Amino acid sequence: MTRLLELKGVNSFYGNIQALYDISLHIDSGEIITLIGANGAGKSTTLMTVCGVVQARDGQVLYQGDPITRVSPEKLVARGICQVPEGRLIFPELTVQENLDMGAFLRNDSDGIRRDMEMCFGLFPILAARRKQQGGTLSGGEQQMLAIARALMAKPRLLLLDEPSMGLAPLVVRQIFEIIQKVNAEHNTTIFLVEQNANLALKIGHRGYVMENGRIVLSDTCDRLLTNEQVKKAYLGL
Ligand code: ATP
């Protein structure tokens, strides 16, 4: 297995306020890595530090062994790191198909783009049925699917997902998580999944990290985290 991403001793700040303390983690090619933690623990900031929206002040962020701390988000997309931000942020005025086209904005292989669009429609048949519909008129679950599909159009090697379950009904969440597993297994995409829904996220992840107050306090296989007493009490409501 190759090391795809590594954070070593990362500290990140918003102005003078420190949000991340000494974060070290790694993701190997092919894994689904789950990051769980309470509101404000620093999960989104960790993702944003990976995709270049927030710059680590200290420590290292390595992608395929190269430091990427000062690489712009756009260049990182070109290198295969793509984020689906919290709150989805699709283009509401554009149709489903136009949203997907936007995901491929850095590509110029029109045949490949067409093939990948069909692949997305295969993964999300509901989007195929609604390809001419404006993004803003889709349901919350459909918008989340569109946000993931749009990210896939960039052909990511590493897909960063920030709380894909947020505000969605349990059945829709299960559907989306099944597709995340499929994208990982069948489309050779490594996944970094941030979630408050710890139970489901730990069920589809291979390994997981637990964050509290800007620090990583636990890391283990997801199987072991699911039976860890501390995790059960704090995050699984057991
Ligand atoms: P949530 O699940 O609520 O999104 P989170 O674990 O993703 O929480 P972050 O959003 O990373 O947590 O927030 C970590 C800390 O950084 C919090 O204390 C938050 O208030 C702070 N923070 C986040 N964004 C900003 C910002 N743009 N400016 C200042 N502080 C911020």
PDB file of C-alpha atoms and ligand atoms in Angstrom:
ATOM      1  CA  MET A   1       0.000   0.000   0.000  1.00  0.00           C
ATOM      2  CA  THR A   2       1.297   3.471  -0.792  1.00  0.00           C
ATOM      3  CA  ARG A   3       1.095   6.368   1.566  1.00  0.00           C
ATOM      4  CA  LEU A   4      -1.165   8.893  -0.115  1.00  0.00           C
ATOM      5  CA  LEU A   5      -1.458  11.567   2.553  1.00  0.00           C
ATOM      6  CA  GLU A   6       0.394  12.315   5.735  1.00  0.00           C
ATOM      7  CA  LEU A   7       0.027  15.081   8.303  1.00  0.00           C
ATOM      8  CA  LYS A   8       2.897  15.487  10.721  1.00  0.00           C
ATOM      9  CA  GLY A   9       2.615  17.749  13.748  1.00  0.00           C
ATOM     10  CA  VAL A  10       0.213  20.166  12.066  1.00  0.00           C
ATOM     11  CA  ASN A  11      -0.921  23.332  13.851  1.00  0.00           C
ATOM     12  CA  SER A  12      -3.571  25.457  12.109  1.00  0.00           C
ATOM     13  CA  PHE A  13      -4.997  28.808  13.122  1.00  0.00           C
ATOM     14  CA  TYR A  14      -7.808  31.195  12.282  1.00  0.00           C
ATOM     15  CA  GLY A  15      -6.065  34.506  12.847  1.00  0.00           C
ATOM     16  CA  ASN A  16      -4.595  34.176  16.315  1.00  0.00           C
ATOM     17  CA  ILE A  17      -6.925  31.395  17.373  1.00  0.00           C
ATOM     18  CA  GLN A  18      -5.443  27.931  17.203  1.00  0.00           C
ATOM     19  CA  ALA A  19      -7.863  25.315  15.847  1.00  0.00           C
ATOM     20  CA  LEU A  20      -5.535  22.336  15.320  1.00  0.00           C
ATOM     21  CA  TYR A  21      -2.868  21.133  17.744  1.00  0.00           C
ATOM     22  CA  ASP A  22      -0.117  18.790  16.651  1.00  0.00           C
ATOM     23  CA  ILE A  23      -2.220  16.757  14.235  1.00  0.00           C
ATOM     24  CA  SER A  24      -0.517  13.662  12.856  1.00  0.00           C
ATOM     25  CA  LEU A  25      -2.368  11.162  10.696  1.00  0.00           C
ATOM     26  CA  HIS A  26      -1.899   9.182   7.534  1.00  0.00           C
ATOM     27  CA  ILE A  27      -4.026   7.761   4.749  1.00  0.00           C
ATOM     28  CA  ASP A  28      -2.889   4.931   2.509  1.00  0.00           C
ATOM     29  CA  SER A  29      -4.061   4.472  -1.018  1.00  0.00           C
ATOM     30  CA  GLY A  30      -7.361   2.557  -1.135  1.00  0.00           C
ATOM     31  CA  GLU A  31      -8.462   3.279   2.428  1.00  0.00           C
ATOM     32  CA  ILE A  32     -11.622   4.846   3.802  1.00  0.00           C
ATOM     33  CA  ILE A  33     -10.466   6.895   6.777  1.00  0.00           C
ATOM     34  CA  THR A  34     -13.060   8.225   9.169  1.00  0.00           C
ATOM     35  CA  LEU A  35     -12.573  11.288  11.329  1.00  0.00           C
ATOM     36  CA  ILE A  36     -15.122  11.712  14.100  1.00  0.00           C
ATOM     37  CA  GLY A  37     -15.562  14.228  16.887  1.00  0.00           C
ATOM     38  CA  ALA A  38     -18.034  16.641  18.455  1.00  0.00           C
ATOM     39  CA  ASN A  39     -19.055  20.036  17.068  1.00  0.00           C
ATOM     40  CA  GLY A  40     -16.091  22.349  16.881  1.00  0.00           C
ATOM     41  CA  ALA A  41     -13.506  19.609  17.472  1.00  0.00           C
ATOM     42  CA  GLY A  42     -11.580  20.653  14.365  1.00  0.00           C
ATOM     43  CA  LYS A  43     -12.696  18.061  11.799  1.00  0.00           C
ATOM     44  CA  SER A  44     -13.564  20.543   9.037  1.00  0.00           C
ATOM     45  CA  THR A  45     -10.397  22.506   9.736  1.00  0.00           C
ATOM     46  CA  THR A  46      -8.383  19.319   9.277  1.00  0.00           C
ATOM     47  CA  LEU A  47      -9.972  18.748   5.867  1.00  0.00           C
ATOM     48  CA  MET A  48      -9.472  22.372   4.887  1.00  0.00           C
ATOM     49  CA  THR A  49      -5.835  22.145   5.903  1.00  0.00           C
ATOM     50  CA  VAL A  50      -5.455  19.163   3.563  1.00  0.00           C
ATOM     51  CA  CYS A  51      -7.105  20.850   0.592  1.00  0.00           C
ATOM     52  CA  GLY A  52      -5.228  24.129   0.992  1.00  0.00           C
ATOM     53  CA  VAL A  53      -8.080  26.390   2.112  1.00  0.00           C
ATOM     54  CA  VAL A  54      -6.468  26.740   5.555  1.00  0.00           C
ATOM     55  CA  GLN A  55      -2.661  26.775   5.686  1.00  0.00           C
ATOM     56  CA  ALA A  56      -0.883  24.788   8.359  1.00  0.00           C
ATOM     57  CA  ARG A  57       1.307  27.174  10.314  1.00  0.00           C
ATOM     58  CA  ASP A  58       3.622  24.420  11.551  1.00  0.00           C
ATOM     59  CA  GLY A  59       4.227  20.826  10.663  1.00  0.00           C
ATOM     60  CA  GLN A  60       3.942  19.106   7.335  1.00  0.00           C
ATOM     61  CA  VAL A  61       1.183  18.030   4.972  1.00  0.00           C
ATOM     62  CA  LEU A  62       2.561  15.502   2.489  1.00  0.00           C
ATOM     63  CA  TYR A  63       0.704  14.180  -0.531  1.00  0.00           C
ATOM     64  CA  GLN A  64       2.366  11.292  -2.329  1.00  0.00           C
ATOM     65  CA  GLY A  65       5.445  12.217  -0.329  1.00  0.00           C
ATOM     66  CA  ASP A  66       5.555  15.879  -1.477  1.00  0.00           C
ATOM     67  CA  PRO A  67       4.882  18.837   0.822  1.00  0.00           C
ATOM     68  CA  ILE A  68       1.642  20.576  -0.223  1.00  0.00           C
ATOM     69  CA  THR A  69       1.236  23.102   2.576  1.00  0.00           C
ATOM     70  CA  ARG A  70       1.558  26.044   0.210  1.00  0.00           C
ATOM     71  CA  VAL A  71      -0.093  24.586  -2.865  1.00  0.00           C
ATOM     72  CA  SER A  72      -3.340  26.308  -3.953  1.00  0.00           C
ATOM     73  CA  PRO A  73      -6.649  24.405  -3.769  1.00  0.00           C
ATOM     74  CA  GLU A  74      -6.950  24.517  -7.573  1.00  0.00           C
ATOM     75  CA  LYS A  75      -3.528  22.931  -8.080  1.00  0.00           C
ATOM     76  CA  LEU A  76      -4.438  20.289  -5.513  1.00  0.00           C
ATOM     77  CA  VAL A  77      -7.589  19.428  -7.487  1.00  0.00           C
ATOM     78  CA  ALA A  78      -5.376  18.971 -10.544  1.00  0.00           C
ATOM     79  CA  ARG A  79      -3.216  16.604  -8.492  1.00  0.00           C
ATOM     80  CA  GLY A  80      -6.199  14.549  -7.389  1.00  0.00           C
ATOM     81  CA  ILE A  81      -7.370  15.992  -4.069  1.00  0.00           C
ATOM     82  CA  CYS A  82     -10.997  17.009  -4.196  1.00  0.00           C
ATOM     83  CA  GLN A  83     -13.272  18.162  -1.394  1.00  0.00           C
ATOM     84  CA  VAL A  84     -17.032  17.956  -0.981  1.00  0.00           C
ATOM     85  CA  PRO A  85     -17.533  20.733   1.561  1.00  0.00           C
ATOM     86  CA  GLU A  86     -20.014  20.751   4.402  1.00  0.00           C
ATOM     87  CA  GLY A  87     -23.356  22.168   3.262  1.00  0.00           C
ATOM     88  CA  ARG A  88     -22.829  20.788  -0.280  1.00  0.00           C
ATOM     89  CA  LEU A  89     -22.510  24.125  -2.131  1.00  0.00           C
ATOM     90  CA  ILE A  90     -23.698  23.034  -5.526  1.00  0.00           C
ATOM     91  CA  PHE A  91     -24.537  25.676  -8.146  1.00  0.00           C
ATOM     92  CA  PRO A  92     -28.297  26.152  -7.571  1.00  0.00           C
ATOM     93  CA  GLU A  93     -29.015  27.928 -10.878  1.00  0.00           C
ATOM     94  CA  LEU A  94     -27.238  25.332 -13.010  1.00  0.00           C
ATOM     95  CA  THR A  95     -28.768  22.046 -14.080  1.00  0.00           C
ATOM     96  CA  VAL A  96     -27.534  18.726 -12.733  1.00  0.00           C
ATOM     97  CA  GLN A  97     -25.596  18.127 -15.945  1.00  0.00           C
ATOM     98  CA  GLU A  98     -24.053  21.623 -15.890  1.00  0.00           C
ATOM     99  CA  ASN A  99     -23.023  21.118 -12.260  1.00  0.00           C
ATOM    100  CA  LEU A 100     -21.257  17.921 -13.282  1.00  0.00           C
ATOM    101  CA  ASP A 101     -19.552  19.732 -16.162  1.00  0.00           C
ATOM    102  CA  MET A 102     -18.247  22.278 -13.650  1.00  0.00           C
ATOM    103  CA  GLY A 103     -16.644  19.442 -11.707  1.00  0.00           C
ATOM    104  CA  ALA A 104     -14.573  18.631 -14.778  1.00  0.00           C
ATOM    105  CA  PHE A 105     -13.413  22.237 -15.286  1.00  0.00           C
ATOM    106  CA  LEU A 106      -9.725  21.333 -15.238  1.00  0.00           C
ATOM    107  CA  ARG A 107     -10.094  18.506 -17.779  1.00  0.00           C
ATOM    108  CA  ASN A 108     -10.144  18.706 -21.534  1.00  0.00           C
ATOM    109  CA  ASP A 109     -10.624  15.030 -22.431  1.00  0.00           C
ATOM    110  CA  SER A 110     -14.201  15.340 -23.683  1.00  0.00           C
ATOM    111  CA  ASP A 111     -14.622  11.584 -24.249  1.00  0.00           C
ATOM    112  CA  GLY A 112     -13.417  10.850 -20.722  1.00  0.00           C
ATOM    113  CA  ILE A 113     -15.687  13.533 -19.300  1.00  0.00           C
ATOM    114  CA  ARG A 114     -18.684  11.997 -21.080  1.00  0.00           C
ATOM    115  CA  ARG A 115     -17.768   8.544 -19.819  1.00  0.00           C
ATOM    116  CA  ASP A 116     -17.364   9.777 -16.248  1.00  0.00           C
ATOM    117  CA  MET A 117     -20.671  11.594 -16.421  1.00  0.00           C
ATOM    118  CA  GLU A 118     -22.364   8.334 -17.400  1.00  0.00           C
ATOM    119  CA  MET A 119     -20.465   6.604 -14.574  1.00  0.00           C
ATOM    120  CA  CYS A 120     -21.905   9.209 -12.146  1.00  0.00           C
ATOM    121  CA  PHE A 121     -25.392   8.678 -13.544  1.00  0.00           C
ATOM    122  CA  GLY A 122     -24.873   4.937 -13.002  1.00  0.00           C
ATOM    123  CA  LEU A 123     -23.892   5.516  -9.375  1.00  0.00           C
ATOM    124  CA  PHE A 124     -26.740   7.981  -8.818  1.00  0.00           C
ATOM    125  CA  PRO A 125     -29.652   7.014 -11.105  1.00  0.00           C
ATOM    126  CA  ILE A 126     -31.823   9.728  -9.529  1.00  0.00           C
ATOM    127  CA  LEU A 127     -29.430  12.332 -10.959  1.00  0.00           C
ATOM    128  CA  ALA A 128     -29.746  10.801 -14.422  1.00  0.00           C
ATOM    129  CA  ALA A 129     -33.521  11.153 -14.199  1.00  0.00           C
ATOM    130  CA  ARG A 130     -33.068  14.792 -13.204  1.00  0.00           C
ATOM    131  CA  ARG A 131     -30.179  15.789 -15.404  1.00  0.00           C
ATOM    132  CA  LYS A 132     -31.970  18.849 -16.824  1.00  0.00           C
ATOM    133  CA  GLN A 133     -33.319  20.008 -13.450  1.00  0.00           C
ATOM    134  CA  GLN A 134     -31.803  23.021 -11.663  1.00  0.00           C
ATOM    135  CA  GLY A 135     -29.552  21.974  -8.787  1.00  0.00           C
ATOM    136  CA  GLY A 136     -31.299  24.275  -6.304  1.00  0.00           C
ATOM    137  CA  THR A 137     -34.610  22.489  -6.815  1.00  0.00           C
ATOM    138  CA  LEU A 138     -33.243  19.059  -5.819  1.00  0.00           C
ATOM    139  CA  SER A 139     -33.962  17.569  -2.392  1.00  0.00           C
ATOM    140  CA  GLY A 140     -31.235  17.746   0.258  1.00  0.00           C
ATOM    141  CA  GLY A 141     -30.209  14.141  -0.366  1.00  0.00           C
ATOM    142  CA  GLU A 142     -30.118  14.648  -4.136  1.00  0.00           C
ATOM    143  CA  GLN A 143     -27.994  17.766  -3.671  1.00  0.00           C
ATOM    144  CA  GLN A 144     -25.551  15.784  -1.547  1.00  0.00           C
ATOM    145  CA  MET A 145     -25.404  13.143  -4.273  1.00  0.00           C
ATOM    146  CA  LEU A 146     -24.809  15.869  -6.860  1.00  0.00           C
ATOM    147  CA  ALA A 147     -22.022  17.378  -4.747  1.00  0.00           C
ATOM    148  CA  ILE A 148     -20.299  13.978  -4.539  1.00  0.00           C
ATOM    149  CA  ALA A 149     -20.841  13.278  -8.244  1.00  0.00           C
ATOM    150  CA  ARG A 150     -19.475  16.697  -9.164  1.00  0.00           C
ATOM    151  CA  ALA A 151     -16.331  15.984  -7.145  1.00  0.00           C
ATOM    152  CA  LEU A 152     -15.963  12.616  -8.900  1.00  0.00           C
ATOM    153  CA  MET A 153     -15.947  14.444 -12.248  1.00  0.00           C
ATOM    154  CA  ALA A 154     -12.530  15.815 -11.271  1.00  0.00           C
ATOM    155  CA  LYS A 155     -11.257  12.197 -11.140  1.00  0.00           C
ATOM    156  CA  PRO A 156      -9.986  12.458  -7.561  1.00  0.00           C
ATOM    157  CA  ARG A 157      -7.462  10.074  -6.126  1.00  0.00           C
ATOM    158  CA  LEU A 158      -8.308  11.376  -2.651  1.00  0.00           C
ATOM    159  CA  LEU A 159     -11.890  12.446  -1.978  1.00  0.00           C
ATOM    160  CA  LEU A 160     -12.512  14.556   1.134  1.00  0.00           C
ATOM    161  CA  LEU A 161     -16.093  14.375   2.392  1.00  0.00           C
ATOM    162  CA  ASP A 162     -17.256  16.808   5.071  1.00  0.00           C
ATOM    163  CA  GLU A 163     -20.347  15.497   6.876  1.00  0.00           C
ATOM    164  CA  PRO A 164     -22.244  14.047   3.932  1.00  0.00           C
ATOM    165  CA  SER A 165     -25.003  12.886   6.310  1.00  0.00           C
ATOM    166  CA  MET A 166     -25.797  16.374   7.602  1.00  0.00           C
ATOM    167  CA  GLY A 167     -29.525  17.113   7.730  1.00  0.00           C
ATOM    168  CA  LEU A 168     -30.547  14.012   5.778  1.00  0.00           C
ATOM    169  CA  ALA A 169     -33.048  11.275   6.595  1.00  0.00           C
ATOM    170  CA  PRO A 170     -31.528   7.970   7.779  1.00  0.00           C
ATOM    171  CA  LEU A 171     -32.542   6.083   4.648  1.00  0.00           C
ATOM    172  CA  VAL A 172     -30.881   8.639   2.375  1.00  0.00           C
ATOM    173  CA  VAL A 173     -27.780   8.641   4.566  1.00  0.00           C
ATOM    174  CA  ARG A 174     -27.533   4.855   4.228  1.00  0.00           C
ATOM    175  CA  GLN A 175     -27.842   5.131   0.432  1.00  0.00           C
ATOM    176  CA  ILE A 176     -25.117   7.756   0.290  1.00  0.00           C
ATOM    177  CA  PHE A 177     -22.799   5.741   2.509  1.00  0.00           C
ATOM    178  CA  GLU A 178     -23.297   2.673   0.314  1.00  0.00           C
ATOM    179  CA  ILE A 179     -22.289   4.749  -2.687  1.00  0.00           C
ATOM    180  CA  ILE A 180     -19.234   6.064  -0.846  1.00  0.00           C
ATOM    181  CA  GLN A 181     -18.171   2.456  -0.266  1.00  0.00           C
ATOM    182  CA  LYS A 182     -18.755   1.672  -3.917  1.00  0.00           C
ATOM    183  CA  VAL A 183     -16.746   4.681  -5.080  1.00  0.00           C
ATOM    184  CA  ASN A 184     -13.912   3.481  -2.853  1.00  0.00           C
ATOM    185  CA  ALA A 185     -14.035  -0.161  -3.875  1.00  0.00           C
ATOM    186  CA  GLU A 186     -14.891   0.082  -7.571  1.00  0.00           C
ATOM    187  CA  HIS A 187     -13.435   3.405  -8.607  1.00  0.00           C
ATOM    188  CA  ASN A 188     -10.112   3.248  -6.860  1.00  0.00           C
ATOM    189  CA  THR A 189     -10.783   6.379  -4.817  1.00  0.00           C
ATOM    190  CA  THR A 190      -9.316   6.863  -1.370  1.00  0.00           C
ATOM    191  CA  ILE A 191     -11.767   8.507   1.011  1.00  0.00           C
ATOM    192  CA  PHE A 192     -11.256  10.843   3.961  1.00  0.00           C
ATOM    193  CA  LEU A 193     -14.658  11.008   5.645  1.00  0.00           C
ATOM    194  CA  VAL A 194     -15.490  13.543   8.346  1.00  0.00           C
ATOM    195  CA  GLU A 195     -18.678  12.700  10.216  1.00  0.00           C
ATOM    196  CA  GLN A 196     -20.753  13.415  13.276  1.00  0.00           C
ATOM    197  CA  ASN A 197     -22.728  10.269  12.535  1.00  0.00           C
ATOM    198  CA  ALA A 198     -20.004   8.185  14.148  1.00  0.00           C
ATOM    199  CA  ASN A 199     -21.911   4.929  14.084  1.00  0.00           C
ATOM    200  CA  LEU A 200     -22.373   4.763  10.316  1.00  0.00           C
ATOM    201  CA  ALA A 201     -19.024   6.349   9.507  1.00  0.00           C
ATOM    202  CA  LEU A 202     -17.161   3.778  11.604  1.00  0.00           C
ATOM    203  CA  LYS A 203     -19.116   0.997   9.918  1.00  0.00           C
ATOM    204  CA  ILE A 204     -17.862   1.910   6.446  1.00  0.00           C
ATOM    205  CA  GLY A 205     -14.375   3.112   7.403  1.00  0.00           C
ATOM    206  CA  HIS A 206     -11.242   0.971   7.557  1.00  0.00           C
ATOM    207  CA  ARG A 207      -9.420   3.051  10.164  1.00  0.00           C
ATOM    208  CA  GLY A 208     -10.531   6.034  12.147  1.00  0.00           C
ATOM    209  CA  TYR A 209      -9.319   9.000  14.158  1.00  0.00           C
ATOM    210  CA  VAL A 210     -11.163  10.687  17.007  1.00  0.00           C
ATOM    211  CA  MET A 211     -10.728  14.430  17.595  1.00  0.00           C
ATOM    212  CA  GLU A 212     -11.384  16.475  20.706  1.00  0.00           C
ATOM    213  CA  ASN A 213     -10.614  20.178  21.126  1.00  0.00           C
ATOM    214  CA  GLY A 214      -8.342  20.375  18.088  1.00  0.00           C
ATOM    215  CA  ARG A 215      -6.355  17.255  18.958  1.00  0.00           C
ATOM    216  CA  ILE A 216      -6.404  13.641  17.872  1.00  0.00           C
ATOM    217  CA  VAL A 217      -7.115  11.612  20.983  1.00  0.00           C
ATOM    218  CA  LEU A 218      -7.579   8.118  19.543  1.00  0.00           C
ATOM    219  CA  SER A 219      -6.757   6.225  16.389  1.00  0.00           C
ATOM    220  CA  ASP A 220      -7.465   2.603  15.566  1.00  0.00           C
ATOM    221  CA  THR A 221      -9.232   0.329  13.126  1.00  0.00           C
ATOM    222  CA  CYS A 222     -12.915   1.221  12.836  1.00  0.00           C
ATOM    223  CA  ASP A 223     -13.866  -2.223  14.132  1.00  0.00           C
ATOM    224  CA  ARG A 224     -11.978  -1.598  17.348  1.00  0.00           C
ATOM    225  CA  LEU A 225     -13.231   1.991  17.679  1.00  0.00           C
ATOM    226  CA  LEU A 226     -16.814   0.701  17.450  1.00  0.00           C
ATOM    227  CA  THR A 227     -16.253  -1.425  20.540  1.00  0.00           C
ATOM    228  CA  ASN A 228     -14.061   1.084  22.398  1.00  0.00           C
ATOM    229  CA  GLU A 229     -15.803   2.059  25.673  1.00  0.00           C
ATOM    230  CA  GLN A 230     -14.775   5.718  25.415  1.00  0.00           C
ATOM    231  CA  VAL A 231     -16.095   5.976  21.828  1.00  0.00           C
ATOM    232  CA  LYS A 232     -19.274   4.095  22.699  1.00  0.00           C
ATOM    233  CA  LYS A 233     -20.045   6.474  25.529  1.00  0.00           C
ATOM    234  CA  ALA A 234     -19.086   9.753  23.863  1.00  0.00           C
ATOM    235  CA  TYR A 235     -20.042   9.209  20.212  1.00  0.00           C
ATOM    236  CA  LEU A 236     -22.294   6.211  19.812  1.00  0.00           C
ATOM    237  CA  GLY A 237     -24.793   7.032  22.544  1.00  0.00           C
ATOM    238  CA  LEU A 238     -24.387   3.580  24.117  1.00  0.00           C
TER     239      LEU A 238
HETATM  240  P1  ATP B   1     -18.549  20.913  13.055  1.00  0.00           P
HETATM  241  O1  ATP B   1     -18.889  19.489  13.101  1.00  0.00           O
HETATM  242  O2  ATP B   1     -19.445  21.759  13.920  1.00  0.00           O
HETATM  243  O3  ATP B   1     -18.363  21.475  11.681  1.00  0.00           O
HETATM  244  P2  ATP B   1     -15.694  20.662  13.338  1.00  0.00           P
HETATM  245  O4  ATP B   1     -15.173  19.544  14.156  1.00  0.00           O
HETATM  246  O5  ATP B   1     -15.669  20.503  11.868  1.00  0.00           O
HETATM  247  O6  ATP B   1     -17.144  21.035  13.821  1.00  0.00           O
HETATM  248  P3  ATP B   1     -14.245  23.083  12.889  1.00  0.00           P
HETATM  249  O7  ATP B   1     -15.296  23.675  12.008  1.00  0.00           O
HETATM  250  O8  ATP B   1     -13.002  22.586  12.258  1.00  0.00           O
HETATM  251  O9  ATP B   1     -14.862  21.928  13.777  1.00  0.00           O
HETATM  252  O10 ATP B   1     -13.884  24.171  13.994  1.00  0.00           O
HETATM  253  C1  ATP B   1     -12.762  24.048  14.879  1.00  0.00           C
HETATM  254  C2  ATP B   1     -12.604  25.339  15.675  1.00  0.00           C
HETATM  255  O11 ATP B   1     -12.225  26.405  14.799  1.00  0.00           O
HETATM  256  C3  ATP B   1     -13.889  25.793  16.367  1.00  0.00           C
HETATM  257  O12 ATP B   1     -13.552  26.310  17.610  1.00  0.00           O
HETATM  258  C4  ATP B   1     -14.414  26.887  15.448  1.00  0.00           C
HETATM  259  O13 ATP B   1     -15.139  27.853  16.169  1.00  0.00           O
HETATM  260  C5  ATP B   1     -13.143  27.470  14.880  1.00  0.00           C
HETATM  261  N1  ATP B   1     -13.361  28.017  13.515  1.00  0.00           N
HETATM  262  C6  ATP B   1     -13.835  27.327  12.454  1.00  0.00           C
HETATM  263  N2  ATP B   1     -13.905  28.120  11.354  1.00  0.00           N
HETATM  264  C7  ATP B   1     -13.456  29.336  11.748  1.00  0.00           C
HETATM  265  C8  ATP B   1     -13.286  30.597  11.095  1.00  0.00           C
HETATM  266  N3  ATP B   1     -13.548  30.731   9.787  1.00  0.00           N
HETATM  267  N4  ATP B   1     -12.811  31.630  11.826  1.00  0.00           N
HETATM  268  C9  ATP B   1     -12.513  31.481  13.144  1.00  0.00           C
HETATM  269  N5  ATP B   1     -12.647  30.326  13.818  1.00  0.00           N
HETATM  270  C10 ATP B   1     -13.118  29.267  13.140  1.00  0.00           C
END
